[in-house]
Each structure stands twice: as C-alpha cells, then as structure tokens.
C-alpha cells in the first residue's frame, strides 16, 4: 500500500512544481500575507480535490470532460484569471502594496479568503479538470482495485501532502527572501505576476472559444 502513497506523492510533485495559476497566486499571496499562504491556499485546493474524488466515484467524470463543460470552465476560468491579474496591477497603481505583514495577523476573514482563493483558482482551471478526469481517475481506479477505499485514501493523502509541502516551501522561501527586496522591486514582481495571470486567463478564454468555432 505504501507504493500507492509514494506513487501519488511523486506524481503530484511533478504537477505541483510546474508553473501555473495556483503557483502564481501563491507567490502573490506569500509576498503579501506571509508563510501562511503556503498552507491556506493548497488547503483550498485540497478541499476541491476531495469533492472531485467523490464526484469521480459517483461516475461524473464523463460529464466534466465534454466539450461544453470544457468551454464553460475555460470561459469562467479565463475571466477570473484576468480579473485577478488586473486586481494585482491595480494594487500597484493605487499604491496599496506594503511590506508590513504582521506575523500575528490571523484575521479569520483574510485566512478564509486564501482558502477560497485556492479552491476557486483550481476550480476554474480547465487543465485541473482534465487532469483529474483522465489521469487522476485512472490512478484512483487502480488504487481502488488494489486496496478499496483505503487505497483511494492513500492516493489522496499522498497527493495533498505533495501539494501542501511544495507550496509551503515556496511561501517560506518568498517570505524569507522578501526582506532583501525594496518596495520598487516588490511592485515590479507583483506587476509581472499580474501580467502572467492575465496571460493565463486570455489563453484559457481563447482555447475555450476555439471549441465552439
């Protein structure tokens, strides 16, 4: 059974380390909110994945890979990504960026926003849906055939541990090195991340439109 866990862990790491919207969002929030972003954002991602695992078990995988589903997810996802990117750039233009991240800032609302952000950013990413409907479903089915629900639990546990540990590492590195960055450089980094997010959004939107042309 340990093979299922470590296989899931390694496969999840290979996906987590690839640049994407969740990584971009984590970098942005780590600069603004500190290390806790590396736990709260992937926690939201993990909650979504729990729902996905349940839905796939209920046999809904074939519905979320239809052209119509891909189109809807892509269009909504593209719009959300563009909105987030614009918001990041607006923060720069309105001079709302600050290095004053309080270590004891445990506002429930702010923490919940990051959990929801991790959930939403993942949900509106069409590649996330496709991965789970094809690769994730295949791995989960294999785990279930070998060890039933225990196998699926090990698969899910290995997957989320990889996600959380990777994004926590990113958040720690960003938070610790932030002290060597001045406000101007900080603004440039946030601006670049905002543009990257906008580019992701436009790409999602264009790819979705192509499915109906």
Coordinates of C-alpha atoms in Angstrom, one line a residue:
X1 CA 0.0 0.0 0.0
X2 CA 2.9 2.3 0.6
X3 CA 3.6 2.1 -3.2
X4 CA 0.3 3.8 -3.9
X5 CA 1.1 6.6 -1.4
X6 CA 4.6 7.3 -2.8
X7 CA 3.5 7.0 -6.4
X8 CA 0.8 9.6 -5.8
X9 CA 3.3 11.8 -3.9
X10 CA 5.8 11.8 -6.8
X11 CA 3.2 12.3 -9.5
X12 CA 1.6 15.2 -7.5
X13 CA 5.1 16.8 -7.1
X14 CA 5.7 16.6 -10.8
X15 CA 2.5 18.5 -11.4
X16 CA 2.8 21.0 -8.5
X17 CA 6.3 22.3 -9.5
X18 CA 5.1 23.2 -13.0
X19 CA 4.3 26.9 -13.3
X20 CA 0.6 27.7 -13.3
X21 CA -2.1 29.8 -11.9
X22 CA -2.1 28.3 -8.4
X23 CA 1.7 28.9 -8.2
X24 CA 1.3 32.5 -9.4
X25 CA -1.4 33.1 -6.9
X26 CA 0.7 31.6 -4.1
X27 CA 3.7 33.7 -5.0
X28 CA 1.5 36.8 -4.9
X29 CA -0.2 36.0 -1.5
X30 CA 3.1 34.9 0.0
X31 CA 4.6 38.3 -0.7
X32 CA 1.5 40.0 0.8
X33 CA 0.4 37.7 3.6
X34 CA 3.5 35.6 4.5
X35 CA 4.2 32.0 5.1
X36 CA 0.6 31.0 6.0
X37 CA -0.3 31.5 2.3
X38 CA 1.6 28.3 1.6
X39 CA -0.8 26.3 3.8
X40 CA -4.1 28.0 3.3
X41 CA -4.1 28.2 -0.5
X42 CA -3.2 24.5 -1.1
X43 CA -5.8 23.7 1.7
X44 CA -8.5 25.2 -0.5
X45 CA -7.0 23.2 -3.4
X46 CA -7.2 20.0 -1.4
X47 CA -10.8 20.6 -0.4
X48 CA -11.7 20.9 -4.1
X49 CA -9.8 17.7 -4.9
X50 CA -11.8 15.9 -2.2
X51 CA -15.0 16.9 -3.9
X52 CA -13.6 15.9 -7.3
X53 CA -12.6 12.4 -5.9
X54 CA -16.2 12.0 -4.6
X55 CA -17.7 13.1 -7.9
X56 CA -15.5 10.8 -9.9
X57 CA -16.6 7.9 -7.7
X58 CA -20.2 8.8 -8.5
X59 CA -19.4 8.4 -12.2
X60 CA -19.5 12.1 -13.2
X61 CA -16.1 12.1 -14.8
X62 CA -17.5 11.6 -18.3
X63 CA -19.6 14.8 -17.9
X64 CA -16.8 17.1 -16.9
X65 CA -14.7 16.2 -20.0
X66 CA -17.4 17.1 -22.5
X67 CA -16.7 19.9 -24.9
X68 CA -19.5 22.0 -23.3
X69 CA -18.0 21.5 -19.8
X70 CA -14.5 22.4 -21.0
X71 CA -15.9 25.5 -22.7
X72 CA -17.8 26.8 -19.7
X73 CA -14.9 26.1 -17.3
X74 CA -12.4 27.8 -19.7
X75 CA -14.5 30.9 -20.2
X76 CA -15.3 31.4 -16.5
X77 CA -11.7 30.5 -15.6
X78 CA -10.3 32.9 -18.1
X79 CA -12.5 35.7 -16.8
X80 CA -11.4 35.0 -13.2
X81 CA -7.7 34.9 -14.1
X82 CA -7.9 38.2 -16.0
X83 CA -9.8 39.8 -13.1
X84 CA -7.2 38.6 -10.5
X85 CA -4.4 39.9 -12.8
X86 CA -6.0 43.3 -13.2
X87 CA -6.5 43.5 -9.4
X88 CA -2.8 42.8 -8.8
X89 CA -1.8 45.6 -11.2
X90 CA -4.4 47.9 -9.7
X91 CA -2.8 47.4 -6.3
X92 CA 0.4 48.8 -7.7
X93 CA -1.2 51.7 -9.5
X94 CA -3.2 52.7 -6.4
X95 CA 0.0 52.2 -4.2
X96 CA -1.7 49.7 -1.9
X97 CA 1.3 47.4 -1.7
X98 CA 3.1 47.2 1.6
X99 CA 5.8 45.0 3.3
X100 CA 4.1 45.4 6.6
X101 CA 2.9 41.8 7.0
X102 CA 2.1 41.1 10.7
X103 CA 3.1 37.7 11.9
X104 CA 0.2 37.6 14.3
X105 CA -2.3 38.7 11.6
X106 CA -4.7 35.8 12.0
X107 CA -7.8 37.5 10.7
X108 CA -10.4 34.7 10.0
X109 CA -11.7 36.6 7.0
X110 CA -8.3 37.1 5.4
X111 CA -7.4 33.4 6.0
X112 CA -10.7 32.2 4.6
X113 CA -10.1 34.4 1.5
X114 CA -6.9 32.5 0.8
X115 CA -8.6 29.1 1.3
X116 CA -11.4 30.1 -1.0
X117 CA -8.8 31.6 -3.4
X118 CA -7.0 28.2 -3.6
X119 CA -10.4 26.5 -4.2
X120 CA -11.6 28.9 -6.9
X121 CA -8.2 29.2 -8.8
X122 CA -8.1 25.5 -9.1
X123 CA -11.8 25.0 -10.0
X124 CA -11.7 27.5 -12.9
X125 CA -8.5 25.9 -14.3
X126 CA -9.6 23.7 -17.2
X127 CA -6.3 21.8 -17.1
X128 CA -7.1 20.8 -13.5
X129 CA -10.4 19.3 -14.5
X130 CA -8.9 17.4 -17.4
X131 CA -6.0 16.0 -15.3
X132 CA -8.4 14.6 -12.7
X133 CA -10.9 13.3 -15.2
X134 CA -8.2 11.4 -17.1
X135 CA -5.0 10.8 -15.1
X136 CA -6.5 11.2 -11.6
X137 CA -9.4 8.9 -12.4
X138 CA -7.0 6.3 -13.8
X139 CA -4.7 6.3 -10.8
X140 CA -7.6 6.4 -8.3
X141 CA -9.3 3.4 -10.1
X142 CA -6.0 1.5 -9.9
X143 CA -5.7 2.3 -6.1
X144 CA -9.3 1.2 -5.5
X145 CA -8.9 -2.1 -7.4
X146 CA -5.9 -3.0 -5.2
X147 CA -7.0 -1.8 -1.8
X148 CA -10.5 -0.4 -2.0
X149 CA -11.3 2.8 -0.1
X150 CA -8.0 2.5 1.8
X151 CA -6.1 2.6 -1.4
X152 CA -8.0 5.7 -2.5
X153 CA -7.4 7.4 0.8
X154 CA -3.6 6.7 0.5
X155 CA -3.7 8.1 -3.1
X156 CA -5.5 11.3 -1.9
X157 CA -3.3 11.7 1.1
X158 CA -0.1 11.4 -0.9
X159 CA -1.4 13.9 -3.4
X160 CA -2.4 16.6 -1.0
X161 CA 0.8 16.2 1.1
X162 CA 2.8 16.9 -2.1
X163 CA 0.8 20.0 -2.9
X164 CA 0.9 21.5 0.6
X165 CA 4.6 20.7 1.2
X166 CA 5.6 22.2 -2.1
X167 CA 3.6 25.4 -1.8
X168 CA 4.6 25.8 1.8
X169 CA 8.3 25.6 0.7
X170 CA 7.6 28.3 -1.9
X171 CA 5.9 30.5 0.7
X172 CA 8.8 30.1 3.2
X173 CA 11.4 31.0 0.5
X174 CA 9.4 34.0 -0.7
X175 CA 8.7 35.3 2.8
X176 CA 12.3 34.9 4.0
X177 CA 13.9 36.5 0.9
X178 CA 11.4 39.4 0.8
X179 CA 13.5 41.3 3.3
X180 CA 16.1 41.7 0.6
X181 CA 13.6 43.3 -1.9
X182 CA 12.8 47.0 -1.8
X183 CA 9.3 48.3 -2.5
X184 CA 10.0 49.2 -6.1
X185 CA 11.3 45.7 -6.9
X186 CA 8.4 44.3 -5.0
X187 CA 6.0 46.3 -7.2
X188 CA 7.7 45.0 -10.3
X189 CA 7.4 41.4 -9.2
X190 CA 3.6 41.8 -8.4
X191 CA 3.1 43.5 -11.7
X192 CA 4.8 40.6 -13.6
X193 CA 2.7 38.1 -11.7
X194 CA -0.4 40.1 -12.6
X195 CA 0.5 40.1 -16.2
X196 CA 1.2 36.3 -16.1
X197 CA -2.2 35.8 -14.5
X198 CA -3.8 37.8 -17.3
X199 CA -2.0 35.8 -19.9
X200 CA -3.2 32.6 -18.4
X201 CA -6.7 33.9 -18.4
X202 CA -6.6 35.0 -22.0
X203 CA -5.2 31.6 -23.0
X204 CA -8.0 29.8 -21.2
X205 CA -10.6 32.0 -22.8
X206 CA -9.2 31.6 -26.3
X207 CA -8.8 27.9 -26.1
X208 CA -12.4 27.6 -24.9
X209 CA -13.8 29.8 -27.7
X210 CA -11.9 27.5 -30.2
X211 CA -14.0 24.6 -29.0
X212 CA -17.2 26.2 -30.3
X213 CA -15.8 27.7 -33.6

